[in-house]
mmCIF file of C-alpha atoms and ligand atoms in Angstrom:
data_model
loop_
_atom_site.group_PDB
_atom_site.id
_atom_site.type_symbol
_atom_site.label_atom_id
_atom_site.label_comp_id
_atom_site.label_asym_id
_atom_site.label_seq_id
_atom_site.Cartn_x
_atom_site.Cartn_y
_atom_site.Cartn_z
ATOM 1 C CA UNK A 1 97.460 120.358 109.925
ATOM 2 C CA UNK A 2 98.350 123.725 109.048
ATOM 3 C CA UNK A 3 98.699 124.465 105.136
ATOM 4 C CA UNK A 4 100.795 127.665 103.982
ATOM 5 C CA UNK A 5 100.962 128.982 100.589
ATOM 6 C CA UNK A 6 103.869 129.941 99.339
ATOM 7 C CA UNK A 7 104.233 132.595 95.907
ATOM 8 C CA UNK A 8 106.706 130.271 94.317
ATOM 9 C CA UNK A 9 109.904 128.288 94.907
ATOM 10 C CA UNK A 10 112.527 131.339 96.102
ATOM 11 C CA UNK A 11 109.359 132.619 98.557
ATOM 12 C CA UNK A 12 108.798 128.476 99.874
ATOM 13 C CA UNK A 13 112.461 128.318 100.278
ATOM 14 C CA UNK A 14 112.937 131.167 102.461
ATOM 15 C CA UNK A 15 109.754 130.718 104.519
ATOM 16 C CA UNK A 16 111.026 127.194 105.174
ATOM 17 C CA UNK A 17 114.390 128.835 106.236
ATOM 18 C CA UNK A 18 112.532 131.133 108.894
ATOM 19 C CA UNK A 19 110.235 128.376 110.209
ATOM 20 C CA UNK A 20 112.902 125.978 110.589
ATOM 21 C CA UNK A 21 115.145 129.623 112.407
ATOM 22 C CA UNK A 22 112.202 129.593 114.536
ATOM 23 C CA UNK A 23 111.831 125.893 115.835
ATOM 24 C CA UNK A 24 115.141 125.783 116.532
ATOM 25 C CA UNK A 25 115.534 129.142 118.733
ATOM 26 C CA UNK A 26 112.546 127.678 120.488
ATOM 27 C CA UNK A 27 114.150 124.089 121.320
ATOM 28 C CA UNK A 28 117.343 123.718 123.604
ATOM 29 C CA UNK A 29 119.835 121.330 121.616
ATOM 30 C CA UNK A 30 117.085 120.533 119.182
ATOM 31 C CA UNK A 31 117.441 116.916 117.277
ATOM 32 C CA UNK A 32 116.720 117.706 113.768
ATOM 33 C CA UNK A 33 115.506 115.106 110.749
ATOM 34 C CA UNK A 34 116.394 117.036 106.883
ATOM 35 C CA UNK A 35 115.741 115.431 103.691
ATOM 36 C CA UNK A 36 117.719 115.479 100.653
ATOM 37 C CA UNK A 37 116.224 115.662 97.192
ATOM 38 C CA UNK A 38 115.229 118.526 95.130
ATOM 39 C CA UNK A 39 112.915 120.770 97.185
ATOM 40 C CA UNK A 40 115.237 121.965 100.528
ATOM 41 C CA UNK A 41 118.490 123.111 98.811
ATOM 42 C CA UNK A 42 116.890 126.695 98.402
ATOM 43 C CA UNK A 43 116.077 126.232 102.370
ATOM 44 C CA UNK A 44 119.339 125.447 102.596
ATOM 45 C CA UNK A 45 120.819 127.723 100.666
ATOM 46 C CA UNK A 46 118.632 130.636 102.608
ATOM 47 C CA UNK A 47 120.319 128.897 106.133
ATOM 48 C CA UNK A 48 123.363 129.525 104.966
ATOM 49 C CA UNK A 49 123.183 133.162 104.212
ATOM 50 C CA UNK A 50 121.245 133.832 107.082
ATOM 51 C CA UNK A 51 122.945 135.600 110.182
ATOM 52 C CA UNK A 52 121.424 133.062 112.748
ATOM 53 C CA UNK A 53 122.502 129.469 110.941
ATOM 54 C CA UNK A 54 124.364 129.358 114.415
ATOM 55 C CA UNK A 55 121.605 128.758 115.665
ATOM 56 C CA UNK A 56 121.928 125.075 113.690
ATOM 57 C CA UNK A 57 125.829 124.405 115.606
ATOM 58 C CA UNK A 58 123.720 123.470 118.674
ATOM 59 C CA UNK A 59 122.048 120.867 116.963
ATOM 60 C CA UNK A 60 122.117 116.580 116.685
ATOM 61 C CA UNK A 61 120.637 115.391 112.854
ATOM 62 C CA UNK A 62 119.501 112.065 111.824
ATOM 63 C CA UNK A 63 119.716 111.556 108.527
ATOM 64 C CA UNK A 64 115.955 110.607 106.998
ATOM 65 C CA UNK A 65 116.995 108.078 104.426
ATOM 66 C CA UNK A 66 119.833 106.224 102.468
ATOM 67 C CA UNK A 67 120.670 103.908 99.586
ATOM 68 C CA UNK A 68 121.572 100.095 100.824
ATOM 69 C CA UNK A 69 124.186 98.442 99.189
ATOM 70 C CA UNK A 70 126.524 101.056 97.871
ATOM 71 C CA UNK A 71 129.955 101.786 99.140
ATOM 72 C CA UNK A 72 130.216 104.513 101.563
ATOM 73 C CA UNK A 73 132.604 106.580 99.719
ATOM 74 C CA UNK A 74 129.817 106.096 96.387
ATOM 75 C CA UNK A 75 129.065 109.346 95.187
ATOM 76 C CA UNK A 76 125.482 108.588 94.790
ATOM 77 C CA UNK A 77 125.176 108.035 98.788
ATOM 78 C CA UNK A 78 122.617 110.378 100.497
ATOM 79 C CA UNK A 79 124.542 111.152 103.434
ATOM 80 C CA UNK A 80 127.301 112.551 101.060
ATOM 81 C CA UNK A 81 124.623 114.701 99.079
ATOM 82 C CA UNK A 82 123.375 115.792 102.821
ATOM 83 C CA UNK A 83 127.086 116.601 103.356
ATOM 84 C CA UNK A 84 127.599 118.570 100.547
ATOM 85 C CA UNK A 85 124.517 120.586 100.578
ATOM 86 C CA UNK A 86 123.700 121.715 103.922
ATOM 87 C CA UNK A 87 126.862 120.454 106.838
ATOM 88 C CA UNK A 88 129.694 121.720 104.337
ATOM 89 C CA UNK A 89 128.039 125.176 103.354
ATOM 90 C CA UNK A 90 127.101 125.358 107.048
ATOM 91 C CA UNK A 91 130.069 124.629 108.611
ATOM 92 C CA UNK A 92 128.818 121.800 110.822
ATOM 93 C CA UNK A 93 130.905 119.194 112.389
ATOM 94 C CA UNK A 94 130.137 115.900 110.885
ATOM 95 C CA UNK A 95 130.064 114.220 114.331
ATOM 96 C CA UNK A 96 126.548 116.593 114.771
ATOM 97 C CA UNK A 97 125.239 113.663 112.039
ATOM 98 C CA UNK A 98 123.858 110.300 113.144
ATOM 99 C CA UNK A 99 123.938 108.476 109.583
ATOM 100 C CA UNK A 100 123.704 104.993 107.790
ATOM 101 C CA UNK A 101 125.980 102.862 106.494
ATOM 102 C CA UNK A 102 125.006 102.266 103.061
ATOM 103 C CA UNK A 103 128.064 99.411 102.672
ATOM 104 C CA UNK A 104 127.357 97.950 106.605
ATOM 105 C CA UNK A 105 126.966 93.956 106.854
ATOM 106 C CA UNK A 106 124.211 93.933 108.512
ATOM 107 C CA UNK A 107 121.569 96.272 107.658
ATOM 108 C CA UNK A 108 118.701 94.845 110.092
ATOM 109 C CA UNK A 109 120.734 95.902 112.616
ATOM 110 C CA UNK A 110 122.150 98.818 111.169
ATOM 111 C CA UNK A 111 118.236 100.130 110.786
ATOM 112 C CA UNK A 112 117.353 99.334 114.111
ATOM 113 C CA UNK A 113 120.959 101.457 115.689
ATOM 114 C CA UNK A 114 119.605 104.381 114.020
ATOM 115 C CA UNK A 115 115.999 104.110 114.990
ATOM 116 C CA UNK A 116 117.354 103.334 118.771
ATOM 117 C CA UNK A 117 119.298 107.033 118.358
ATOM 118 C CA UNK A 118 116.347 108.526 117.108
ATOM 119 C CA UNK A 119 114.397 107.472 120.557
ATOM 120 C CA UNK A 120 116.337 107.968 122.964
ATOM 121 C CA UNK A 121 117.314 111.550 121.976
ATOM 122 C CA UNK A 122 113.537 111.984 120.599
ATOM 123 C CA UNK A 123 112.778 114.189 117.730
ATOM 124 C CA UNK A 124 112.229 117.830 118.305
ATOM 125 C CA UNK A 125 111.848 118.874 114.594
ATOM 126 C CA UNK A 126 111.530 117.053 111.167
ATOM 127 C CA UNK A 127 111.645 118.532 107.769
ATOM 128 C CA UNK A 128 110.252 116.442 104.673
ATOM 129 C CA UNK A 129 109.596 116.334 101.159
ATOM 130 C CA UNK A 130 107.072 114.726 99.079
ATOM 131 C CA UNK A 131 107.553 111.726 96.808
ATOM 132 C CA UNK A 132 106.096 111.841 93.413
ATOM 133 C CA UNK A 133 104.370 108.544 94.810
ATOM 134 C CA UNK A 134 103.486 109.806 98.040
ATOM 135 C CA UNK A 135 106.594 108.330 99.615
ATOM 136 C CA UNK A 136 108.215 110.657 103.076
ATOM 137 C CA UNK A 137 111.880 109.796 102.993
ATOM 138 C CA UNK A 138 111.719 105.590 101.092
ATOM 139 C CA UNK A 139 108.554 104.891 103.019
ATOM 140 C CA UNK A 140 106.707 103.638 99.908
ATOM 141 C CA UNK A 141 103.705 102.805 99.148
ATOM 142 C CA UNK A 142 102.225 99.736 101.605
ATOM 143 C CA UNK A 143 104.547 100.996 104.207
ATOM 144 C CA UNK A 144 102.575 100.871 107.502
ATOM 145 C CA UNK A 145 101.818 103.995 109.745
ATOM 146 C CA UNK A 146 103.419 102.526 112.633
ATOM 147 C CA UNK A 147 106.331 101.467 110.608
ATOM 148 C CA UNK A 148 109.981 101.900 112.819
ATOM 149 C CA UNK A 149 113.123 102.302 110.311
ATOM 150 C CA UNK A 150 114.488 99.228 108.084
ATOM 151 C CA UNK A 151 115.495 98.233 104.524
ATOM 152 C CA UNK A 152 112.768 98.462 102.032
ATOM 153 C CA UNK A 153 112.697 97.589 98.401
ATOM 154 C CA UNK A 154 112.344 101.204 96.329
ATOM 155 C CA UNK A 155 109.186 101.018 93.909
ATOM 156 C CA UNK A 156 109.413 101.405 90.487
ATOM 157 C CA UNK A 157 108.388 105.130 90.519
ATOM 158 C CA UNK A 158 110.481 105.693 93.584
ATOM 159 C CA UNK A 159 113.445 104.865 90.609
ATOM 160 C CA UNK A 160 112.513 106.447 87.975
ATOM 161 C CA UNK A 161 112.278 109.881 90.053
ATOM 162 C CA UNK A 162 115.421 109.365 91.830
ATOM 163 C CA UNK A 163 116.947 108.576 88.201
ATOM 164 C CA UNK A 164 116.968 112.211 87.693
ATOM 165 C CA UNK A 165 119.784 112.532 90.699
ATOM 166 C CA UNK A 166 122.245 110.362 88.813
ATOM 167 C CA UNK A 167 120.909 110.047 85.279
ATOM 168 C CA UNK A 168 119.591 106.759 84.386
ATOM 169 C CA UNK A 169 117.803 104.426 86.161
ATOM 170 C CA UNK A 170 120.472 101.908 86.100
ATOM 171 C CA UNK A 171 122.380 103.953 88.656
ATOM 172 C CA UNK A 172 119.335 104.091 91.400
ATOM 173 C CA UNK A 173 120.365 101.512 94.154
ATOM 174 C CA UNK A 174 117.260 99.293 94.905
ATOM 175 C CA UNK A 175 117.349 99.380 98.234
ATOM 176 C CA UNK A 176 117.435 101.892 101.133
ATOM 177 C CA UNK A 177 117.510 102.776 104.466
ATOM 178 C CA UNK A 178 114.011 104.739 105.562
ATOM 179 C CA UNK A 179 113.227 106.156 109.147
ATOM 180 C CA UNK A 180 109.873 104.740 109.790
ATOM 181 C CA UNK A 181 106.224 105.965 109.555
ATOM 182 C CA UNK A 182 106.021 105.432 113.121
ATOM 183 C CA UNK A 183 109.838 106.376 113.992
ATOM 184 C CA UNK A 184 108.771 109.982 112.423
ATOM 185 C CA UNK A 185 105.463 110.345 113.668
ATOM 186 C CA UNK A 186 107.137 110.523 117.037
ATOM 187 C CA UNK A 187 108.569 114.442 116.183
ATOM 188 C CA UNK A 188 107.266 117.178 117.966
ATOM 189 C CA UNK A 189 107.151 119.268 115.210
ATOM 190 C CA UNK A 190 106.953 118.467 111.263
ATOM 191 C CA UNK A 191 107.353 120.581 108.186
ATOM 192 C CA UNK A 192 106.042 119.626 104.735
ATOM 193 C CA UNK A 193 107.614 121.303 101.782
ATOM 194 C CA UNK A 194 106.023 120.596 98.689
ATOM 195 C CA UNK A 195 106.681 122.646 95.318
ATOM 196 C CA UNK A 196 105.647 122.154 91.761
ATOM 197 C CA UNK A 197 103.034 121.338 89.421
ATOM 198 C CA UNK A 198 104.193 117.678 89.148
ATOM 199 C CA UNK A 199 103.409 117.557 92.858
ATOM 200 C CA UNK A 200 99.882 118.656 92.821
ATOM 201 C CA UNK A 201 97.732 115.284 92.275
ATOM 202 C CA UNK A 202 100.170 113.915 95.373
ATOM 203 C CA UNK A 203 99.923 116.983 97.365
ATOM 204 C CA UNK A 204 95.811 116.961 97.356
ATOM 205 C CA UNK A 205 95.757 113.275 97.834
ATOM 206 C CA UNK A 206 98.113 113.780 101.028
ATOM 207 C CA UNK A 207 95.951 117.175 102.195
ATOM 208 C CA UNK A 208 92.183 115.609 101.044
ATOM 209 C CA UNK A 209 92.145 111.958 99.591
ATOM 210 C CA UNK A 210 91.414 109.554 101.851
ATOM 211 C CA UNK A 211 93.758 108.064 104.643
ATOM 212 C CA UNK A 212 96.071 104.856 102.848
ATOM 213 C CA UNK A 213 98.713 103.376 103.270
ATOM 214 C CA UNK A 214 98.836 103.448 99.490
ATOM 215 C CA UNK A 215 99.590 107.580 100.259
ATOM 216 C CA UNK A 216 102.161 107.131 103.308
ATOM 217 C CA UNK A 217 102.147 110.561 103.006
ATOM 218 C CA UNK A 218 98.321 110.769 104.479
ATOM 219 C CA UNK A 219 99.701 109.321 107.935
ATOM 220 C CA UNK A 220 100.772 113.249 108.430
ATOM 221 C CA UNK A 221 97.394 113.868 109.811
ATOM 222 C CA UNK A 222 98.043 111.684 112.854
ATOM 223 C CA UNK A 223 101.253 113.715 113.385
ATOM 224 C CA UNK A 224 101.332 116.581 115.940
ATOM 225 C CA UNK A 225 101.945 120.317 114.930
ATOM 226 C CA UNK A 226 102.175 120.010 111.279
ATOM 227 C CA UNK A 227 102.935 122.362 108.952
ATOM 228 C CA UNK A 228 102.540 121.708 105.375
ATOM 229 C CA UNK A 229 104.264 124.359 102.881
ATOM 230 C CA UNK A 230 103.646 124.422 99.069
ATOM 231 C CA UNK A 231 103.909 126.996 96.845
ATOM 232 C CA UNK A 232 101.108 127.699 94.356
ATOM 233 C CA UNK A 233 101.897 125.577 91.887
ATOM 234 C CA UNK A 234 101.925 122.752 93.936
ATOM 235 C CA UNK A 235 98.331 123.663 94.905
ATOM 236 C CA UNK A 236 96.410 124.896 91.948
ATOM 237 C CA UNK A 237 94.192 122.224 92.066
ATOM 238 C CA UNK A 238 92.767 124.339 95.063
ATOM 239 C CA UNK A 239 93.724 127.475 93.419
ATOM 240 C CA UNK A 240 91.278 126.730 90.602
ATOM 241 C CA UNK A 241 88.511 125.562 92.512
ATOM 242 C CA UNK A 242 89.163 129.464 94.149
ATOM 243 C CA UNK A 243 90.033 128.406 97.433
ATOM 244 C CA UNK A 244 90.608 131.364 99.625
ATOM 245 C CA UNK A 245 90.664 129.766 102.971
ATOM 246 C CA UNK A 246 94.131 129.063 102.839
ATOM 247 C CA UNK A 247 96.189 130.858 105.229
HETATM 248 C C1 GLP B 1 113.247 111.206 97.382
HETATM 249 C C2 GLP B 1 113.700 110.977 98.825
HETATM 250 C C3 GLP B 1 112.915 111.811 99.800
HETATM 251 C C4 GLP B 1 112.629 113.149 99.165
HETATM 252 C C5 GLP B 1 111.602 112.910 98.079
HETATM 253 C C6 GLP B 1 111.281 114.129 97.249
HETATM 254 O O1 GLP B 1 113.175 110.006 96.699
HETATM 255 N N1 GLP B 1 113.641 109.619 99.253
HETATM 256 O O2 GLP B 1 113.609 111.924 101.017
HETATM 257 O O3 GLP B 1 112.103 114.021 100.139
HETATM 258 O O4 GLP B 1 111.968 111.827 97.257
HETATM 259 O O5 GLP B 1 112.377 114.481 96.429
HETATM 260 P P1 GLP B 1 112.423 115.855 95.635
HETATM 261 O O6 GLP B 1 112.501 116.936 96.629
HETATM 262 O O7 GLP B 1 113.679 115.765 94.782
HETATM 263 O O8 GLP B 1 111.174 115.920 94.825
#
């Protein structure tokens, strides 16, 4: 696992762009996992000022999680966020976007369609952020590292960070959609980003604590070619301790 310090959040967000510029030149019709949240809408923001976002037209996404239980037309939904954020700004077609049905009647099944897409056209590259809790995408903690997408149950801290998308806490659905531990760990290539101070007990938990399923995030090291990105803040537990083998 390869860890990359970034200055700050604008310098993370544009070395995410170019990393992500770079996988993709290097992978014919690349499927591509993205994560909502916080942390990649500078990324995105740098793809879609950047001369080679075509680069992105060629490519099939599967979307990396998803409330269960809303409508589909909800405004909280994660695919519209997704939607709004990077396929609008970027012009691409919505068809490019394998998603979930938040409202679908059966969400077993529902799971296992999109986990079925996500094998047979394999993942080339996968982009991720951190949970507060450890989480990658709603793969909470407990959730094992073989674990193929389904419906889980969101934690209570899972909530109470997502609360800040829409608010209260009272308007986080309870249940999601999550790719799997094991679904993921199938890409060829995996980016981290991590940014903050409020990220830095997670972040050297995930890099240095030992391997749990209590950390989901920890089952990174089993991945191949992983890149983890964080910008200083995010690691100043290492900064203090005057780390200066970090890349
Ligand atoms: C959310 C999502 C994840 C996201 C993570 C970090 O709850 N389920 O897909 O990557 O938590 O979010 P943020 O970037 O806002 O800190």
């Amino acid at each position: 696992m390869k860890v990359v310090v970034a200055e700050d959040y604008e310098d993370l967000s544009r070395r995410a762009a170019v990393w992500l510029l770079i996988a993709m030149a290097n992978t014919n019709n690349p499927t591509v996992i993205l994560p909502t949240g916080n942390t990649p809408l500078g990324l995105y923001r740098n793809l879609a000022a950047n001369p080679k976002r075509k680069l992105l037209e060629t490519a099939k996404f599967i979307q990396l999680d998803e409330y269960q239980g809303i409508a589909r037309n909800d405004s909280r939904t994660l695919g519209s966020w997704f939607r709004h954020v990077f396929m609008e700004p970027l012009s691409i077609d919505s068809t490019a976007l394998c998603s979930f049905d938040p409202s679908c009647h059966d969400p077993d099944e529902e799971a296992a369609r999109v986990d079925r897409f996500a094998m047979q056209s394999g993942i080339d590259i996968c982009v991720l952020g951190l949970g507060q809790n450890g989480h990658l995408g709603f793969n909470e903690p407990g959730s094992d590292f073989k674990s193929r997408t389904r419906v889980v149950e969101l934690s209570e801290e899972s909530i109470k960070s997502n609360s800040a998308y829409w608010g209260a806490k009272i308007q986080v659905p309870r249940r999601a959609f999550t790719l799997g531990l094991g679904t993921l760990s199938a890409s060829n290539q995996t980016l981290l980003l991590v940014s903050g101070a409020h990220k830095a007990r997670i972040l050297h938990a995930t890099l240095e604590g030992p391997l749990s399923h209590e950390v989901p995030a920890t089952c990174l090291r089993g991945f191949r070619d992983v890149t983890v990105l964080a910008d200083r803040s995010a690691l100043h537990y290492r900064m203090r301790l005057g780390d200066s083998a970090i890349p």
